[in-house]
GROMACS .gro file of C-alpha atoms in nm:
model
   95
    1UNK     CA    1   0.000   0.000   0.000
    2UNK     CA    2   0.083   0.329  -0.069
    3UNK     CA    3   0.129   0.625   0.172
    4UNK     CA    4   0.177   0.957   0.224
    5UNK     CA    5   0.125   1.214   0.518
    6UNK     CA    6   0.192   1.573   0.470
    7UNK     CA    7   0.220   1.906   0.654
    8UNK     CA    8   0.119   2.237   0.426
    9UNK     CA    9   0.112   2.614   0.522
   10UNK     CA   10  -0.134   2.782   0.223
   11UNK     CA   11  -0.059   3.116   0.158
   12UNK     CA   12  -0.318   3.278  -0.022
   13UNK     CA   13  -0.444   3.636  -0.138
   14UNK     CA   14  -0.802   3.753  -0.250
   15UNK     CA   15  -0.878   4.052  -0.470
   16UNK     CA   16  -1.190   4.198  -0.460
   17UNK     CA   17  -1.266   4.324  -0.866
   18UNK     CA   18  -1.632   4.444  -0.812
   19UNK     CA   19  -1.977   4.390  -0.662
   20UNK     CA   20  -2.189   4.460  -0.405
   21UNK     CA   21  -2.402   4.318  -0.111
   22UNK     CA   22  -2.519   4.044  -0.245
   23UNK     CA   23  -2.321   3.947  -0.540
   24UNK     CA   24  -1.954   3.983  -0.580
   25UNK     CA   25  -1.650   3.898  -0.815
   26UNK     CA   26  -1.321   3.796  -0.679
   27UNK     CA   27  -0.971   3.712  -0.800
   28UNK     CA   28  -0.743   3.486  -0.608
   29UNK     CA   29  -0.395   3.323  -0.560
   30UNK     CA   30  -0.229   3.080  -0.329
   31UNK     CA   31   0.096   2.961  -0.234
   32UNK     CA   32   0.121   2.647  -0.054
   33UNK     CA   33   0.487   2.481   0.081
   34UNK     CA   34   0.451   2.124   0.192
   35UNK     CA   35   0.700   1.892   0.375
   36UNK     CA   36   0.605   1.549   0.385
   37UNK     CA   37   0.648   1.351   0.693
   38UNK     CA   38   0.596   1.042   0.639
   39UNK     CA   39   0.604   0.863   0.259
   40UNK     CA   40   0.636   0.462   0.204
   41UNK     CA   41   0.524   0.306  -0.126
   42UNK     CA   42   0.597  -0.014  -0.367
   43UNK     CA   43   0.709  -0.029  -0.689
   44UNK     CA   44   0.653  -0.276  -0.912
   45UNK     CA   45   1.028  -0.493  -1.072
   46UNK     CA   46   1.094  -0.508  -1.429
   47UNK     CA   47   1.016  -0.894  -1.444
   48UNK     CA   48   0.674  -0.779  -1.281
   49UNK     CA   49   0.699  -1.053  -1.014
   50UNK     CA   50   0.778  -0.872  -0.730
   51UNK     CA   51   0.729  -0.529  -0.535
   52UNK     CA   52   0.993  -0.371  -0.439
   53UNK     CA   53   1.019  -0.059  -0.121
   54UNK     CA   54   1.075   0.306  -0.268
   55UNK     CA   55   1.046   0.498   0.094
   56UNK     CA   56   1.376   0.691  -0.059
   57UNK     CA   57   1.235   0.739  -0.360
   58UNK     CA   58   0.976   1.068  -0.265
   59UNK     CA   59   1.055   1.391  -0.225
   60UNK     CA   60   1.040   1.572   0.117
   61UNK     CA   61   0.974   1.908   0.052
   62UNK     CA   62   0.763   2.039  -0.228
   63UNK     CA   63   0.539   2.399  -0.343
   64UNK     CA   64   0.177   2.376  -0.479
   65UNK     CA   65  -0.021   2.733  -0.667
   66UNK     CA   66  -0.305   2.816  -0.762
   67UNK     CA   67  -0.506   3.113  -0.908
   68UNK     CA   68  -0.876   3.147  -0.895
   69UNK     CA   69  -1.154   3.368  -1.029
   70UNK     CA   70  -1.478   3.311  -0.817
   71UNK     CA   71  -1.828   3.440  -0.783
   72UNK     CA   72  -1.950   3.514  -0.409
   73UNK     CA   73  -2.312   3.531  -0.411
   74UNK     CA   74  -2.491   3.635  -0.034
   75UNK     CA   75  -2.774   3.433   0.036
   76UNK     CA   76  -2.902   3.476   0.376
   77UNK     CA   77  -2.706   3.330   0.641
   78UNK     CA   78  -2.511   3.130   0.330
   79UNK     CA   79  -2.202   3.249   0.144
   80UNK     CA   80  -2.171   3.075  -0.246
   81UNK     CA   81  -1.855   3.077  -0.419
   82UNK     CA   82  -1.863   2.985  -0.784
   83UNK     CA   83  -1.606   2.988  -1.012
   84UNK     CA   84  -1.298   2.775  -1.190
   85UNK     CA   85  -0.962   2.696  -1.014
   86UNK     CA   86  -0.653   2.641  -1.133
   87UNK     CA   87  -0.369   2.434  -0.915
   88UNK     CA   88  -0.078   2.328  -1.046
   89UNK     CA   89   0.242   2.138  -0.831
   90UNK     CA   90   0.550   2.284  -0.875
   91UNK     CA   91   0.805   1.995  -0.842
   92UNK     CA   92   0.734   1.588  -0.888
   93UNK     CA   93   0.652   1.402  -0.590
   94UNK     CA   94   0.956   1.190  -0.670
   95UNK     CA   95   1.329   1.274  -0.688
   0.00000   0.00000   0.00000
């Protein structure tokens, strides 16, 4: 079985473009460092007989981003947010 537990810090910023009370639009973009603290996975052997450990084979530290552009619509006691997200990892999750 495959695992992997990580620790992440987002960083993120929101830009208000225009709107009012009720409806809104918003721009956004995030920064988010990881370290991973604990990774252990198999890998399958060339002959495909056998799985083999990889622990060493992950990467420890790693950065995810993304940008947004999002909708906030006030409903009552409710806040919507629609809109499309873009996140994209930085680095492989192997070395």
């Amino acid at each position: 079985m495959n695992e992997n537990l990580q620790l992440s810090i987002p960083l993120a910023m929101e830009y208000r473009i225009a709107g009012n009370r009720t409806t809104s639009f918003h721009l956004a973009a995030n920064i988010q460092p990881s370290w991973t603290i604990h990774a252990s996975g198999y890998m399958i052997s060339t002959n495909y007989k056998k799985y083999l450990p990889v622990e060493n084979l992950y990467r420890r530290y790693n950065v995810n981003g993304g940008l947004e552009f999002f909708v906030n619509i006030h409903a009552g006691l409710i806040d919507f947010q629609i809109g499309p997200q873009i996140r994209y990892q930085l680095l492989s999750n192997t070395t």
